[in-house]
GROMACS .gro file of C-alpha atoms in nm:
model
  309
    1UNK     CA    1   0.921 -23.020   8.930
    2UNK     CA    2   0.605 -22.786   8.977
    3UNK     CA    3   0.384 -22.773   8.660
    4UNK     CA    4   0.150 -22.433   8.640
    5UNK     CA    5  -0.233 -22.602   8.567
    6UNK     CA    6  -0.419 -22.433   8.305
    7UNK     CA    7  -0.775 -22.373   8.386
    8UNK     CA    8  -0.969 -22.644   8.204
    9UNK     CA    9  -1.266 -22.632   7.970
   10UNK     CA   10  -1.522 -22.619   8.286
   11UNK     CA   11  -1.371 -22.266   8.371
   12UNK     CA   12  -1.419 -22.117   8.053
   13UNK     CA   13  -1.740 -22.212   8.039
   14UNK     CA   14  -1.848 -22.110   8.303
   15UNK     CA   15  -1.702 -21.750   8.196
   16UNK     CA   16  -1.890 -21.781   7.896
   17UNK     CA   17  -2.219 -21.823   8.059
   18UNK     CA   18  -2.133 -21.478   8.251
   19UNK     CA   19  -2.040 -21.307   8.007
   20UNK     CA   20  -2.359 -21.351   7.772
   21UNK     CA   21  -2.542 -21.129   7.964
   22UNK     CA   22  -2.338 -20.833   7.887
   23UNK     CA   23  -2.284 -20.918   7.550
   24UNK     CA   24  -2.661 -20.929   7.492
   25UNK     CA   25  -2.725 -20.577   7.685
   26UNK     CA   26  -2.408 -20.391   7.507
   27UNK     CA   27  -2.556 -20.567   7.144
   28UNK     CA   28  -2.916 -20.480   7.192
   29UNK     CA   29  -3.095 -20.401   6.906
   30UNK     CA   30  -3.365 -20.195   6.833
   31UNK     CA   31  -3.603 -20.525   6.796
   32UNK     CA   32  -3.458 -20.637   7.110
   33UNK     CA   33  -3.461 -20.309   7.353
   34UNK     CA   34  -3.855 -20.216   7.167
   35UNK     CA   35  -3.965 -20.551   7.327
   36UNK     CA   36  -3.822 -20.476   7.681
   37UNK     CA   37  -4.017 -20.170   7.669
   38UNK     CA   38  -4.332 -20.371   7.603
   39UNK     CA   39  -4.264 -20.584   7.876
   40UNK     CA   40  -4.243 -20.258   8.095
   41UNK     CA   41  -4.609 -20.101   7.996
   42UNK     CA   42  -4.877 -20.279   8.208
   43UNK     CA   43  -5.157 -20.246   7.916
   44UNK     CA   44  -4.954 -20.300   7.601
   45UNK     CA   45  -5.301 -20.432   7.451
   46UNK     CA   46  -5.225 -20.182   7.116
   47UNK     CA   47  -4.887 -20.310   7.050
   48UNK     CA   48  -4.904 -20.671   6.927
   49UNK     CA   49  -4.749 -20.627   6.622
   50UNK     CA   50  -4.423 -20.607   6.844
   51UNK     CA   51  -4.331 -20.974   6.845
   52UNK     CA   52  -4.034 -21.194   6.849
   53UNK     CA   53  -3.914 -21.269   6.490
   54UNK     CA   54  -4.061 -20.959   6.286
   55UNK     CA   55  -3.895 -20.645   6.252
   56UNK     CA   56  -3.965 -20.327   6.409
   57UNK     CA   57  -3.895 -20.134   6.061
   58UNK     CA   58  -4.008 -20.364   5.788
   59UNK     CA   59  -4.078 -20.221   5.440
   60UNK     CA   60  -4.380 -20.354   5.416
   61UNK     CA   61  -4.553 -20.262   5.779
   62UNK     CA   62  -4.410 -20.125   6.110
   63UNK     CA   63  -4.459 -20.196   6.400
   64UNK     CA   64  -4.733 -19.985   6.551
   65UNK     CA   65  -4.606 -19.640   6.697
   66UNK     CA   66  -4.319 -19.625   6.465
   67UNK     CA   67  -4.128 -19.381   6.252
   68UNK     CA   68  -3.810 -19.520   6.132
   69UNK     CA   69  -3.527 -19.365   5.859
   70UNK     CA   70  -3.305 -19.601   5.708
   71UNK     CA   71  -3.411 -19.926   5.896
   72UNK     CA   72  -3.414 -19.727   6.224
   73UNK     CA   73  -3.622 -19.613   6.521
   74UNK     CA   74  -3.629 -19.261   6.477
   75UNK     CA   75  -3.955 -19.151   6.667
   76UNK     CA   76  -4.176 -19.344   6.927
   77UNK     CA   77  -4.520 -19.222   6.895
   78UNK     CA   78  -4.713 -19.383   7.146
   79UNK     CA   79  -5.030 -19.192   7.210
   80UNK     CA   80  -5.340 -19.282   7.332
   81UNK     CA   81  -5.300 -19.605   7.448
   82UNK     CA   82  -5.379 -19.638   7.777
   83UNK     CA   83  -5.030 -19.669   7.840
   84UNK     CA   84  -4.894 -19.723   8.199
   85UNK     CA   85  -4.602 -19.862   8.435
   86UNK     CA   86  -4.224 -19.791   8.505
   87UNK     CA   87  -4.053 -19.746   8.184
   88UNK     CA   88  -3.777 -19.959   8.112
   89UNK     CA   89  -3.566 -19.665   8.045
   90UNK     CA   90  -3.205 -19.896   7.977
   91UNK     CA   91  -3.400 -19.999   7.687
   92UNK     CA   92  -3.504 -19.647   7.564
   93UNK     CA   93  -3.162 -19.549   7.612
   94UNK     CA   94  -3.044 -19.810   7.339
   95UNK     CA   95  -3.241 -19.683   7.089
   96UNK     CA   96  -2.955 -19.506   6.945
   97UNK     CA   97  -3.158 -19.356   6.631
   98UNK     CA   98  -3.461 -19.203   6.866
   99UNK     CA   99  -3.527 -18.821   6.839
  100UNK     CA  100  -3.885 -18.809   6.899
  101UNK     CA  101  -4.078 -18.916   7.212
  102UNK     CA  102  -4.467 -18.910   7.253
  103UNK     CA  103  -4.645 -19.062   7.533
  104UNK     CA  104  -4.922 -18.836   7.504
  105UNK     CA  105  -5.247 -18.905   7.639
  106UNK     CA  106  -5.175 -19.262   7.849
  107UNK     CA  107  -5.211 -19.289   8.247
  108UNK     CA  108  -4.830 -19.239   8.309
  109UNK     CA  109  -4.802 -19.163   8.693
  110UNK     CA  110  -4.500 -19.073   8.930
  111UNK     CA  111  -4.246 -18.829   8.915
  112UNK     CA  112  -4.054 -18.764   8.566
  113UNK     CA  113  -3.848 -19.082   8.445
  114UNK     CA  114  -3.514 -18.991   8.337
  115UNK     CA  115  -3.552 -18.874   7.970
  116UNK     CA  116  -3.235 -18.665   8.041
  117UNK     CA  117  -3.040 -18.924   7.985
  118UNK     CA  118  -3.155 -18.924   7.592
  119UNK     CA  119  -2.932 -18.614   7.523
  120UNK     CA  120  -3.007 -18.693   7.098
  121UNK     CA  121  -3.402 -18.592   7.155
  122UNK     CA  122  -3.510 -18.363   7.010
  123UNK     CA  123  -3.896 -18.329   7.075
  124UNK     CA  124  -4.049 -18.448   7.401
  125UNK     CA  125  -4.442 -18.515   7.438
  126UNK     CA  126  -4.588 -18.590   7.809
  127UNK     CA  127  -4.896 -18.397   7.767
  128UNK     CA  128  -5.245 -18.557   7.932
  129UNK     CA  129  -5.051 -18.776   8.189
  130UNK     CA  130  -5.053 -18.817   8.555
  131UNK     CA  131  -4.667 -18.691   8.615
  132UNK     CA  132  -4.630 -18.570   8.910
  133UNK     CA  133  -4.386 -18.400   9.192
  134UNK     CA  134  -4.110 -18.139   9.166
  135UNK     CA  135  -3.855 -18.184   8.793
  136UNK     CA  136  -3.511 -18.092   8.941
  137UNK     CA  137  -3.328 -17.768   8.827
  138UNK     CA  138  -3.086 -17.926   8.622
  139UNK     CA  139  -3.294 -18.158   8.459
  140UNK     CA  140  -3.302 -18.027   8.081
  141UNK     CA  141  -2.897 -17.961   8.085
  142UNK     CA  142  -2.732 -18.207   7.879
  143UNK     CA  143  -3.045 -18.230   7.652
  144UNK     CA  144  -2.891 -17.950   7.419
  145UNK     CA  145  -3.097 -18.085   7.097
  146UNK     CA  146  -3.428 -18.017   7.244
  147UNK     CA  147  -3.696 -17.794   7.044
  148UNK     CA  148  -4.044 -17.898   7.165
  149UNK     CA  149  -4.120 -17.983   7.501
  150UNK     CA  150  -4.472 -18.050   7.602
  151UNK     CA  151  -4.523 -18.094   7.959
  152UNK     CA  152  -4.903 -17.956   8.011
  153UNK     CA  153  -5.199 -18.138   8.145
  154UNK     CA  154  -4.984 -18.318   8.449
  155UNK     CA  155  -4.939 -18.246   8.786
  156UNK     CA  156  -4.594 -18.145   8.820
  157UNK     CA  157  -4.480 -17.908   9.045
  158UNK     CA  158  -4.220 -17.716   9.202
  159UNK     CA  159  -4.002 -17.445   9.032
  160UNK     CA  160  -3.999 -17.423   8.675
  161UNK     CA  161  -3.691 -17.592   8.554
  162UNK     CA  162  -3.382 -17.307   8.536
  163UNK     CA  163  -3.217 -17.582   8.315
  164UNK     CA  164  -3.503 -17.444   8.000
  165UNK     CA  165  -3.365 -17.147   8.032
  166UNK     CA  166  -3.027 -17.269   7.872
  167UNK     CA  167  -3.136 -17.480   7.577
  168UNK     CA  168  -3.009 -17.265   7.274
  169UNK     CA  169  -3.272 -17.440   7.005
  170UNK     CA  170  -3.609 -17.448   7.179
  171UNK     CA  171  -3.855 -17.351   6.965
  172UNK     CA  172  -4.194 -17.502   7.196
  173UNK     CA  173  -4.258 -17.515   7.548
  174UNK     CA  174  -4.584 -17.607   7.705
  175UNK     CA  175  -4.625 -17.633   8.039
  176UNK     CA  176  -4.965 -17.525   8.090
  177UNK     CA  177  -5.189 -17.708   8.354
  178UNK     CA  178  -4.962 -17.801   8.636
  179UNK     CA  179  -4.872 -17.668   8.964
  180UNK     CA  180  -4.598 -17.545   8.896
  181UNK     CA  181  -4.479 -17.242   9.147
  182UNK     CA  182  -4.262 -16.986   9.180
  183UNK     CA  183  -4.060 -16.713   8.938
  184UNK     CA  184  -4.094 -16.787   8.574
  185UNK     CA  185  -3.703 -16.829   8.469
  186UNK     CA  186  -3.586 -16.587   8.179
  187UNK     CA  187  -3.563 -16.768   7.898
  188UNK     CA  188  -3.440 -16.530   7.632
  189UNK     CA  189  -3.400 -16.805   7.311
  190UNK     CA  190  -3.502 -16.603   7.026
  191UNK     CA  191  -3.592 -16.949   6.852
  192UNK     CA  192  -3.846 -17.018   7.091
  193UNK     CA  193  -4.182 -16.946   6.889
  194UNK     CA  194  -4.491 -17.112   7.075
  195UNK     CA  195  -4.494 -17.057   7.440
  196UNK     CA  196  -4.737 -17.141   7.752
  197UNK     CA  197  -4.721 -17.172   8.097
  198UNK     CA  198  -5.089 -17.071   8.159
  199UNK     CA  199  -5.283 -17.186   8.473
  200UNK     CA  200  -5.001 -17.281   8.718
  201UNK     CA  201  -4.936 -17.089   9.022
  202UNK     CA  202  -4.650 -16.866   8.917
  203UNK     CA  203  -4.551 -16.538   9.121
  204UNK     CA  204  -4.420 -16.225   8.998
  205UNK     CA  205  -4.305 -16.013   8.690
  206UNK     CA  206  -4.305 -16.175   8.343
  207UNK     CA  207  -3.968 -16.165   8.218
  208UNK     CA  208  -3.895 -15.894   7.938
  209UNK     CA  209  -3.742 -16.216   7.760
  210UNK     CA  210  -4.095 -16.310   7.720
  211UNK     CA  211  -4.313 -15.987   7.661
  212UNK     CA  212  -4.338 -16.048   7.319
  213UNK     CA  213  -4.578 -16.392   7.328
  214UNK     CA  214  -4.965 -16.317   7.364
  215UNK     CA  215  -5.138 -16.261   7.720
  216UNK     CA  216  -5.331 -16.535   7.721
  217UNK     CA  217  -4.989 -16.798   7.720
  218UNK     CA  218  -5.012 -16.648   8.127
  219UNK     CA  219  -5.346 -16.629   8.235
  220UNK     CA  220  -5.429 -16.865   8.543
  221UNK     CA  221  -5.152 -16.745   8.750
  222UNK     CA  222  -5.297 -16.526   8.986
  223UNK     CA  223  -4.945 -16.491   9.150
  224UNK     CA  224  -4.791 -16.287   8.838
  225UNK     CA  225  -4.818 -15.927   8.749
  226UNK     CA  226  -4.655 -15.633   8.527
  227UNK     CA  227  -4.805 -15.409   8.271
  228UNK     CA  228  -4.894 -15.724   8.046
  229UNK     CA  229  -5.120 -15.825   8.317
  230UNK     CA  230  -5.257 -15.492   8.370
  231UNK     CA  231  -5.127 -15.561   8.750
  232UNK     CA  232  -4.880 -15.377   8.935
  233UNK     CA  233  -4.592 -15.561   9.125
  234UNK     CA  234  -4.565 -15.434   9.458
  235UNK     CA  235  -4.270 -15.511   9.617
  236UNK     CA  236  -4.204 -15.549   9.960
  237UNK     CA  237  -4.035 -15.238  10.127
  238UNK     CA  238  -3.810 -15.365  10.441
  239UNK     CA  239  -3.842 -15.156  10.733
  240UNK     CA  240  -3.542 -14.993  10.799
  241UNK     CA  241  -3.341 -15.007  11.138
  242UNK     CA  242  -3.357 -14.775  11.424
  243UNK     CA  243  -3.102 -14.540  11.402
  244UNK     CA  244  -2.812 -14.551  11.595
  245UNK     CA  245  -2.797 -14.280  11.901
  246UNK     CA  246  -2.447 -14.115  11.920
  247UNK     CA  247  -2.210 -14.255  12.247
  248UNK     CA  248  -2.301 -13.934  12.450
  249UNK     CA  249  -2.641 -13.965  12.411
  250UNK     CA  250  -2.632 -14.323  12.543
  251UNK     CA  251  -2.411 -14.230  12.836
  252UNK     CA  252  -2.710 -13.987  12.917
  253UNK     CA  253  -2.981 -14.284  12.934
  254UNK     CA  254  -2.722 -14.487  13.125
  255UNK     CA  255  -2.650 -14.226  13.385
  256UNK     CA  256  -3.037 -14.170  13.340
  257UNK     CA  257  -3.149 -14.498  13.424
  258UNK     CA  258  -2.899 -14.519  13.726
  259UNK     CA  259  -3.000 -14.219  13.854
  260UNK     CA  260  -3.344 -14.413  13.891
  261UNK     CA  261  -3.240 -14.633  14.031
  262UNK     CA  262  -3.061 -14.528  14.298
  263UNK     CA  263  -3.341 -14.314  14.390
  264UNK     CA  264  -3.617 -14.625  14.385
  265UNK     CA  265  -3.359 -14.813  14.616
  266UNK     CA  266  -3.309 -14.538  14.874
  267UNK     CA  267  -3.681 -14.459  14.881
  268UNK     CA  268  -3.701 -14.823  14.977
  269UNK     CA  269  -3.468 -14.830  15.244
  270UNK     CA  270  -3.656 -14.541  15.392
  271UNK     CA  271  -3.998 -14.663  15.383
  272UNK     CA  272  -3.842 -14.964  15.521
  273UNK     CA  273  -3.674 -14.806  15.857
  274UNK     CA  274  -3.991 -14.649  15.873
  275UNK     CA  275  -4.224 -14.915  15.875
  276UNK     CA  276  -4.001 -15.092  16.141
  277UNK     CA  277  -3.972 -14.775  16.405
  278UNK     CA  278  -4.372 -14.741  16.363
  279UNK     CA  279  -4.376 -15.147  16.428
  280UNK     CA  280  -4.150 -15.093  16.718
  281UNK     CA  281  -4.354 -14.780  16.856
  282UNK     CA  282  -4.701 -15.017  16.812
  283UNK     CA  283  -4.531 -15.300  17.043
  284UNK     CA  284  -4.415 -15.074  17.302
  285UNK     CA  285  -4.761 -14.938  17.316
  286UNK     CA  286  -4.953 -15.269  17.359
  287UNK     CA  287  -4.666 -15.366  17.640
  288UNK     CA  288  -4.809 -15.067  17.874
  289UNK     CA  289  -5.133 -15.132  17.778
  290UNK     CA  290  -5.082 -15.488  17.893
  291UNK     CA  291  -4.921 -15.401  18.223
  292UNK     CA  292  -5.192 -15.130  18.342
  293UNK     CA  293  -5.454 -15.432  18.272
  294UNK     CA  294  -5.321 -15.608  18.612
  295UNK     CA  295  -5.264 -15.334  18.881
  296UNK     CA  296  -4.971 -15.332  19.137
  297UNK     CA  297  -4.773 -15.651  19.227
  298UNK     CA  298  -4.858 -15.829  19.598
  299UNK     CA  299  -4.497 -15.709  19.761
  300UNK     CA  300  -4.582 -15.319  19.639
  301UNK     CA  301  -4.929 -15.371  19.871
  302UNK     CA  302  -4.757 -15.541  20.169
  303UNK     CA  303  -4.435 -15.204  20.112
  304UNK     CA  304  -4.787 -14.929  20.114
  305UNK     CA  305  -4.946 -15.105  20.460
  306UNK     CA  306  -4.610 -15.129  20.639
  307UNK     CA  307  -4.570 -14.740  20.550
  308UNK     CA  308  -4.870 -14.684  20.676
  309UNK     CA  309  -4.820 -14.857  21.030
   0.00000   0.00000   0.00000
């Protein structure tokens, strides 16, 4: 009789074991996920009062950089501290109550971590970094909640993000002092109250969208023009195609061009034949000349004396 063996208490344990890991990162706290982003900063020097054992939002003192509602993270104000490294952006994501992100002013370097994925945000600060390279298109999509976002002072580049041109609350954007290149996209958000995208190295018209914001929001783009500008936008007429020559007419040229032709090829045969007969004419020439040089054979002498006698 067979007997079906139940796993024993060394198997369960060692599920157990496995599965604490992912209870622990589904779980995390803010205490917990706050440290994990202290662990990813290489000069946390400002932030000791994030420690094992306190509380991030305790009545009587925060930790530093801070804002919390109701016993949670709300906003993450981390500026000027000298800040640097890969974020630990799992734990950023798991700070469920966070709307407000500032990492202004630190040494921040590398292309743009992936904020997107914080879709509840709704105010962004990166200004004074060292971000860098080209923000995809669709980068600001499924961030729907945004209404500041301050990019300026970096070194991004690239296209400015179509993606901004769909956020329906917006009511900042600063990207000022970049690289960034290209058409400006037309954002037409009527929220949108405080605008600039000054020295960057954008090309062409100024959207009407935009008109209404001051001059100076695009100076430092050499690249852009329209009446705000006070320079014209010259576009670039293409030069239109030969026209096409009606079927008889190219009949003509081809009957034309043989014509030629045939003409060129006789007038070389004939030069030809007579270049030969004058060749011919030379050597017959020089043969005469050649046998005159020698006189008459022995047996024509010995024919003339036997005439003679």
């Amino acid at each position: 009789m067979a007997f079906l063996r139940v796993p024993g208490p060394p198997f369960f344990f060692c599920m157990f074991l496995i599965m604490i890991p992912m209870m622990t990162k589904s779980a995390m706290n803010d205490a917990d996920a706050l440290l994990r982003i202290k662990q990813s900063f290489n000069n946390p020097l400002y932030l000791d009062s994030w420690k094992i054992g306190t509380r991030p939002c305790d009545e009587v003192r925060n930790w530093v950089g801070l804002v919390c509602g109701n016993g949670i993270v709300t906003t993450l104000r981390l500026k000027s501290l000298n800040l640097s490294g890969d974020i630990d952006m799992f734990a950023l994501s798991q700070l469920q109550g966070l709307r407000v992100l500032n990492l202004v002013n630190n040494s921040f370097s590398g292309p743009i971590p992936e904020f997107n994925k914080l879709g509840a945000l709704k105010a962004i600060y990166l200004s004074m970094n060292n971000f860098s390279g080209v923000i995809p298109s669709n980068y600001f999509t499924k961030m729907v909640s945004l209404k500041k976002i301050w990019l300026d002072n970096n070194n991004f580049s690239g296209p400015i993000p179509s993606s901004l041109a769909k956020l329906p609350r917006l009511l900042e954007l600063h990207l000022n002092d970049n690289k960034f290149s290209g058409l400006i996209p037309s954002i037409g958000v009527q929220s949108l109250e405080s605008l600039n995208i000054s020295n960057n190295n954008l090309t062409g018209d100024i959207p009407s969208s935009l008109s209404r914001f001051d001059v100076g929001c695009f100076e430092g783009n050499p690249g852009l023009c329209g009446s705000k500008l006070g320079r014209l936008c010259y576009s670039v007429v293409p030069t239109p195609p030969p026209p096409v020559k009606p079927h008889h007419e190219s009949l003509k040229i081809a009957y034309m061009l043989m014509g030629v032709t045939a003409t060129i090829f006789a007038a070389t045969i004939i030069a030809i034949f007579v270049l030969v007969q004058k060749r011919k004419k030379e050597e017959d020439e020089q043969m005469r000349k050649f046998d005159g040089s020698f006189g008459s054979s022995p047996s024509e002498k010995e024919h003339d004396s036997d005439s003679q006698n």
